[in-house]
Amino acid sequence: MTYKTVLATSAAALLLGSGAALADTWRYAFEEAMDEVQGKFAQKFKEEVEANSDHEIQLFPFGTLGESADTMEQAQSGILQFVDQSPGFTGALIPEAQVFFVPYLLPQDDAQLASFFKNSKAINEMFPPLYAEQGLELLTMFPEGEVMMTTTEPVESPADLDEVKFRVMTNPLLVESYQAFGATPTPLPWGEVYGSLQTGIIQGQENPAFFIESTKMYEVTDYITRSGHNNFTTAVMANKEFYDGLSEEDQTMIDNAISAAFDYIIDYQKGLTEESLEKIMAAKPSMTITDLTEEQRQPFMDTAESVEQEFLEIGGPQAQEILDQLKADLAAAAEG
């Protein structure tokens, strides 16, 4: 029996055992710590559910039930009722979800971004059936913050990423994106990233500022580059069989709790990026943070079209339709 099998089996036993006595105890796993963005969202969701029903939510932060692949399997099998996971990890299951890794697709304006995620027809109408095919009820997607590169050497142009082994999630389009940027994309589970940067196996990774700060990625890198190429997207899902089996009252209660948590997490993130960067600089004054100029960003932006074309090749049968609708949704958000 492999370590992963032992872990998954132990997790299943733990979860089933913990819920056996209480039919109204629901389990929710996410990819971050309790005090990070997904953890804050989960805690608000739990608060809303428990305030408006007799149900209880058990929260499982990253690492308690294994890696992302493990929690997704647990959600699909019904061991977990809820899971929060980036499309970066669900790209293999739902290829259309890789669209969120086309660089420079999402706006940098926070108000536009929030409006897009809340009102997008692609997210709210087109994606749910695709998730349903995988046994998942898509409850919401939300942004987590501007994605920044952290590297051991400065990055001011794609040439600076030449031969840089850059950690990416196991997502084909993200791999394509960093190849277009000039790097050598290296898929790794998150648990291996810090050590791999420390030992020089890789020389870079990307994440929002709050996550760089909380996971201390600045300790093993020296440069943060703001290229404006993306905003980290995540999705909250329920096991579909579980959700479909709920009363209409409970479904409405869950939907309302998700809506309240969405509004809360958008508000929570105001100022979070700058606050996190300040904490990083306080912890490591030698860190260099570079906000690329429009001129410096242009060579990175020029790669977007080739990555978009790759998405249309590998993004599943609805790739073109989803991309077109997303662009229409983004235009609507920009108009206010």
XYZ file of C-alpha atoms in Angstrom:
336
model
C 0.000 0.000 0.000
C 1.438 3.362 -1.005
C 1.760 6.356 1.312
C -0.902 8.180 -0.700
C -3.297 5.221 -0.382
C -2.685 5.013 3.363
C -3.291 8.758 3.665
C -6.514 8.656 1.656
C -7.748 5.583 3.555
C -6.960 7.207 6.904
C -8.671 10.405 5.817
C -11.754 8.462 4.757
C -11.875 6.636 8.074
C -11.439 9.878 9.983
C -14.160 11.639 8.070
C -16.688 8.833 8.052
C -16.098 8.237 11.730
C -16.501 11.877 12.613
C -19.817 12.176 10.825
C -21.384 8.846 11.716
C -23.156 10.126 14.804
C -24.455 13.342 13.273
C -26.169 13.183 9.903
C -26.144 16.977 9.716
C -22.358 17.362 9.997
C -20.928 18.458 6.637
C -17.254 18.402 5.719
C -15.481 21.133 3.760
C -11.829 20.998 2.632
C -9.820 23.777 1.030
C -6.332 24.396 -0.348
C -5.075 26.979 2.125
C -4.666 27.609 5.859
C -7.473 28.876 8.101
C -6.099 32.430 8.127
C -5.639 32.618 4.327
C -8.273 33.690 1.802
C -9.919 30.300 1.209
C -9.915 29.687 4.964
C -11.603 33.040 5.606
C -14.238 32.243 2.953
C -14.827 28.797 4.481
C -15.216 30.233 7.980
C -17.771 32.784 6.770
C -19.685 30.020 4.945
C -19.637 27.886 8.110
C -20.868 30.841 10.186
C -23.769 31.473 7.797
C -24.806 27.816 7.562
C -24.710 27.288 11.323
C -26.578 30.553 11.998
C -29.376 29.656 9.585
C -29.786 25.900 10.087
C -29.181 23.047 12.524
C -26.277 21.787 10.415
C -22.627 21.869 11.411
C -19.659 22.430 9.087
C -16.297 20.778 9.775
C -13.380 22.604 8.111
C -10.240 20.860 6.842
C -7.394 23.202 5.840
C -4.692 22.234 3.348
C -2.575 19.271 4.354
C -5.009 17.703 6.804
C -6.488 15.379 4.174
C -3.628 15.187 1.675
C -2.818 17.138 -1.476
C -5.330 18.734 -3.869
C -5.815 15.523 -5.867
C -6.772 13.692 -2.674
C -9.427 16.195 -1.588
C -10.928 16.265 -5.080
C -11.259 12.468 -5.034
C -12.859 12.680 -1.595
C -15.344 15.296 -2.815
C -16.269 13.268 -5.886
C -16.760 10.134 -3.810
C -18.937 11.886 -1.241
C -16.535 11.637 1.701
C -16.433 15.424 1.570
C -19.585 17.467 1.025
C -17.704 20.650 -0.012
C -14.326 21.399 -1.542
C -12.560 24.600 -2.610
C -10.074 24.044 -5.411
C -8.474 26.144 -8.109
C -9.273 25.367 -11.771
C -5.506 24.922 -11.914
C -6.016 21.497 -10.387
C -9.353 20.649 -12.013
C -8.094 21.368 -15.550
C -7.598 17.669 -16.241
C -11.199 16.912 -15.196
C -12.750 20.016 -16.764
C -10.486 21.253 -19.583
C -12.658 24.319 -20.211
C -11.745 25.604 -16.718
C -8.188 26.151 -17.932
C -9.420 29.358 -19.583
C -8.512 31.179 -16.349
C -4.841 30.665 -17.215
C -4.888 32.631 -20.442
C -2.600 35.528 -19.432
C -3.963 39.062 -19.351
C -7.544 37.862 -19.799
C -8.830 39.013 -16.395
C -8.956 42.732 -15.483
C -6.655 44.226 -12.854
C -9.346 46.573 -11.560
C -10.785 45.014 -8.379
C -14.334 46.340 -8.869
C -14.486 45.025 -12.443
C -13.081 41.700 -11.303
C -15.683 41.275 -8.548
C -18.506 42.246 -10.913
C -17.267 39.762 -13.499
C -17.120 36.824 -11.071
C -20.512 37.634 -9.567
C -22.413 38.164 -12.831
C -20.559 36.094 -15.450
C -22.881 33.953 -17.583
C -19.956 31.659 -18.399
C -19.307 30.977 -14.714
C -22.917 30.848 -13.529
C -24.580 29.141 -16.498
C -22.013 27.385 -18.715
C -19.591 25.923 -16.182
C -22.077 24.207 -13.798
C -23.085 21.470 -16.307
C -19.395 20.737 -16.969
C -18.739 20.346 -13.243
C -21.906 18.244 -12.899
C -20.468 15.725 -15.362
C -17.696 15.157 -12.801
C -20.123 14.688 -9.907
C -19.692 18.240 -8.640
C -22.104 21.107 -8.005
C -20.317 24.384 -8.795
C -21.401 26.845 -6.092
C -19.194 29.827 -6.926
C -15.853 31.007 -8.255
C -14.002 33.947 -6.758
C -10.683 35.793 -7.237
C -7.947 35.596 -4.596
C -5.562 38.311 -5.694
C -3.034 39.418 -8.283
C -0.625 36.613 -9.161
C 3.052 37.532 -8.734
C 6.240 35.708 -9.661
C 8.778 35.028 -6.925
C 12.214 34.109 -8.235
C 15.825 33.766 -7.172
C 16.953 36.168 -9.946
C 15.358 39.414 -11.223
C 12.706 39.212 -13.953
C 12.065 42.225 -16.164
C 11.488 40.472 -19.501
C 10.773 36.982 -20.868
C 14.514 36.663 -21.577
C 15.126 36.690 -17.822
C 13.064 33.506 -17.493
C 15.221 31.590 -19.972
C 16.211 28.235 -18.421
C 14.465 29.175 -15.165
C 12.713 26.122 -13.735
C 9.397 27.607 -12.647
C 6.947 25.695 -10.483
C 3.418 25.532 -11.881
C 0.281 23.639 -10.921
C -0.365 20.480 -12.906
C -2.330 22.345 -15.552
C -1.536 22.037 -19.280
C -2.448 25.619 -20.133
C -0.426 27.054 -17.249
C 2.511 25.009 -18.518
C 1.923 26.481 -21.980
C 1.710 29.999 -20.535
C 5.086 29.787 -18.790
C 6.675 28.184 -21.826
C 5.449 31.196 -23.800
C 6.977 33.438 -21.126
C 10.321 31.718 -21.780
C 10.571 29.631 -18.594
C 10.887 25.877 -18.065
C 7.562 25.055 -16.343
C 7.930 22.415 -13.653
C 4.708 20.945 -12.195
C 5.082 20.166 -8.488
C 2.699 19.480 -5.595
C 2.521 22.524 -3.331
C 4.075 20.667 -0.403
C 7.356 20.329 -2.318
C 7.735 23.945 -3.457
C 9.526 25.549 -0.492
C 12.133 22.787 -0.274
C 12.662 22.759 -4.040
C 13.315 26.521 -4.047
C 15.605 26.159 -1.055
C 17.707 23.470 -2.746
C 17.696 25.036 -6.202
C 15.632 22.335 -7.922
C 13.387 25.183 -9.099
C 14.073 28.920 -9.246
C 10.587 30.416 -9.244
C 6.887 30.090 -8.468
C 3.745 32.249 -8.681
C 1.016 33.115 -6.179
C -0.893 36.077 -4.733
C 1.018 38.270 -2.262
C -0.894 37.059 0.815
C 0.103 33.474 0.041
C 3.738 34.393 -0.641
C 3.794 36.110 2.747
C 1.952 33.470 4.788
C 3.894 30.521 3.328
C 7.195 32.434 3.643
C 8.138 31.941 -0.001
C 10.153 35.157 0.342
C 12.623 33.259 2.546
C 13.769 31.135 -0.409
C 13.475 33.734 -3.200
C 14.829 37.262 -3.568
C 12.614 38.922 -6.161
C 8.887 39.508 -6.564
C 7.700 40.587 -9.997
C 4.290 42.146 -10.626
C 3.630 41.558 -14.309
C -0.168 41.835 -14.040
C -0.657 38.631 -16.011
C -3.363 37.023 -13.891
C -5.504 36.896 -10.772
C -5.727 33.632 -8.838
C -9.133 32.015 -9.341
C -10.689 29.372 -7.132
C -13.944 27.393 -7.205
C -16.155 26.152 -4.361
C -18.004 22.931 -5.150
C -20.321 20.466 -3.449
C -20.638 16.756 -4.084
C -23.516 16.755 -6.573
C -25.325 13.678 -5.243
C -25.242 15.217 -1.750
C -26.451 18.626 -2.992
C -29.215 17.186 -5.178
C -30.431 15.099 -2.226
C -30.944 18.117 0.005
C -34.310 19.739 0.612
C -35.071 22.857 -1.397
C -34.836 24.785 1.874
C -31.312 23.525 2.557
C -30.201 24.200 -1.024
C -31.423 27.785 -0.745
C -29.715 28.149 2.625
C -26.398 26.924 1.142
C -26.729 29.220 -1.883
C -27.400 32.181 0.411
C -24.403 31.260 2.600
C -22.179 31.087 -0.495
C -23.439 34.493 -1.646
C -22.739 36.037 1.772
C -19.258 34.476 1.860
C -18.545 35.791 -1.663
C -19.405 39.358 -0.677
C -17.400 38.980 2.526
C -14.254 37.685 0.787
C -14.297 40.434 -1.852
C -14.450 43.028 0.927
C -11.826 41.169 2.996
C -9.302 41.379 0.170
C -9.392 45.176 -0.104
C -5.873 46.358 0.638
C -4.681 42.802 1.348
C -2.084 42.743 -1.449
C -0.292 45.905 -0.348
C -0.522 44.891 3.312
C 1.050 41.514 2.480
C 3.872 43.108 0.487
C 4.591 45.432 3.424
C 4.825 42.413 5.739
C 7.228 40.724 3.330
C 9.483 43.778 3.201
C 9.407 44.084 6.995
C 10.419 40.429 7.340
C 13.081 40.633 4.604
C 14.196 44.182 3.769
C 16.564 42.871 1.071
C 13.617 41.591 -0.994
C 13.198 43.385 -4.325
C 9.630 44.016 -5.513
C 9.330 45.160 -9.131
C 6.113 46.462 -10.655
C 6.749 46.148 -14.378
C 5.963 49.169 -16.546
C 3.539 48.891 -19.467
C 6.541 48.778 -21.790
C 8.128 45.960 -19.792
C 4.825 44.058 -19.675
C 4.243 44.220 -23.407
C 6.486 41.230 -24.346
C 4.618 39.132 -21.766
C 1.280 40.414 -23.053
C 2.300 39.495 -26.599
C 2.258 35.799 -25.599
C -1.449 35.861 -24.699
C -2.687 35.165 -28.217
C -0.627 31.979 -28.622
C -1.773 30.699 -25.211
C -5.371 31.509 -26.128
C -5.009 29.491 -29.326
C -3.610 26.587 -27.310
C -6.636 26.802 -25.018
C -8.917 26.444 -28.047
C -6.975 23.284 -28.973
C -6.953 21.606 -25.550
C -9.802 23.318 -23.689
C -12.521 20.820 -24.486
C -15.485 20.872 -26.905
C -16.919 24.116 -25.511
C -13.628 26.024 -25.422
C -14.540 28.578 -28.093
C -18.034 29.136 -26.720
C -16.732 29.575 -23.157
C -13.961 31.952 -24.233
C -16.362 34.074 -26.275
C -18.845 34.292 -23.391
C -16.108 35.118 -20.891
C -14.927 37.971 -23.086
C -18.507 39.245 -23.365
C -18.880 38.996 -19.578
C -15.609 40.878 -19.068
C -16.731 43.610 -21.461
C -19.997 43.940 -19.530
C -18.083 44.210 -16.228
C -15.838 46.906 -17.716
C -18.879 48.933 -18.751
C -20.081 48.849 -15.162
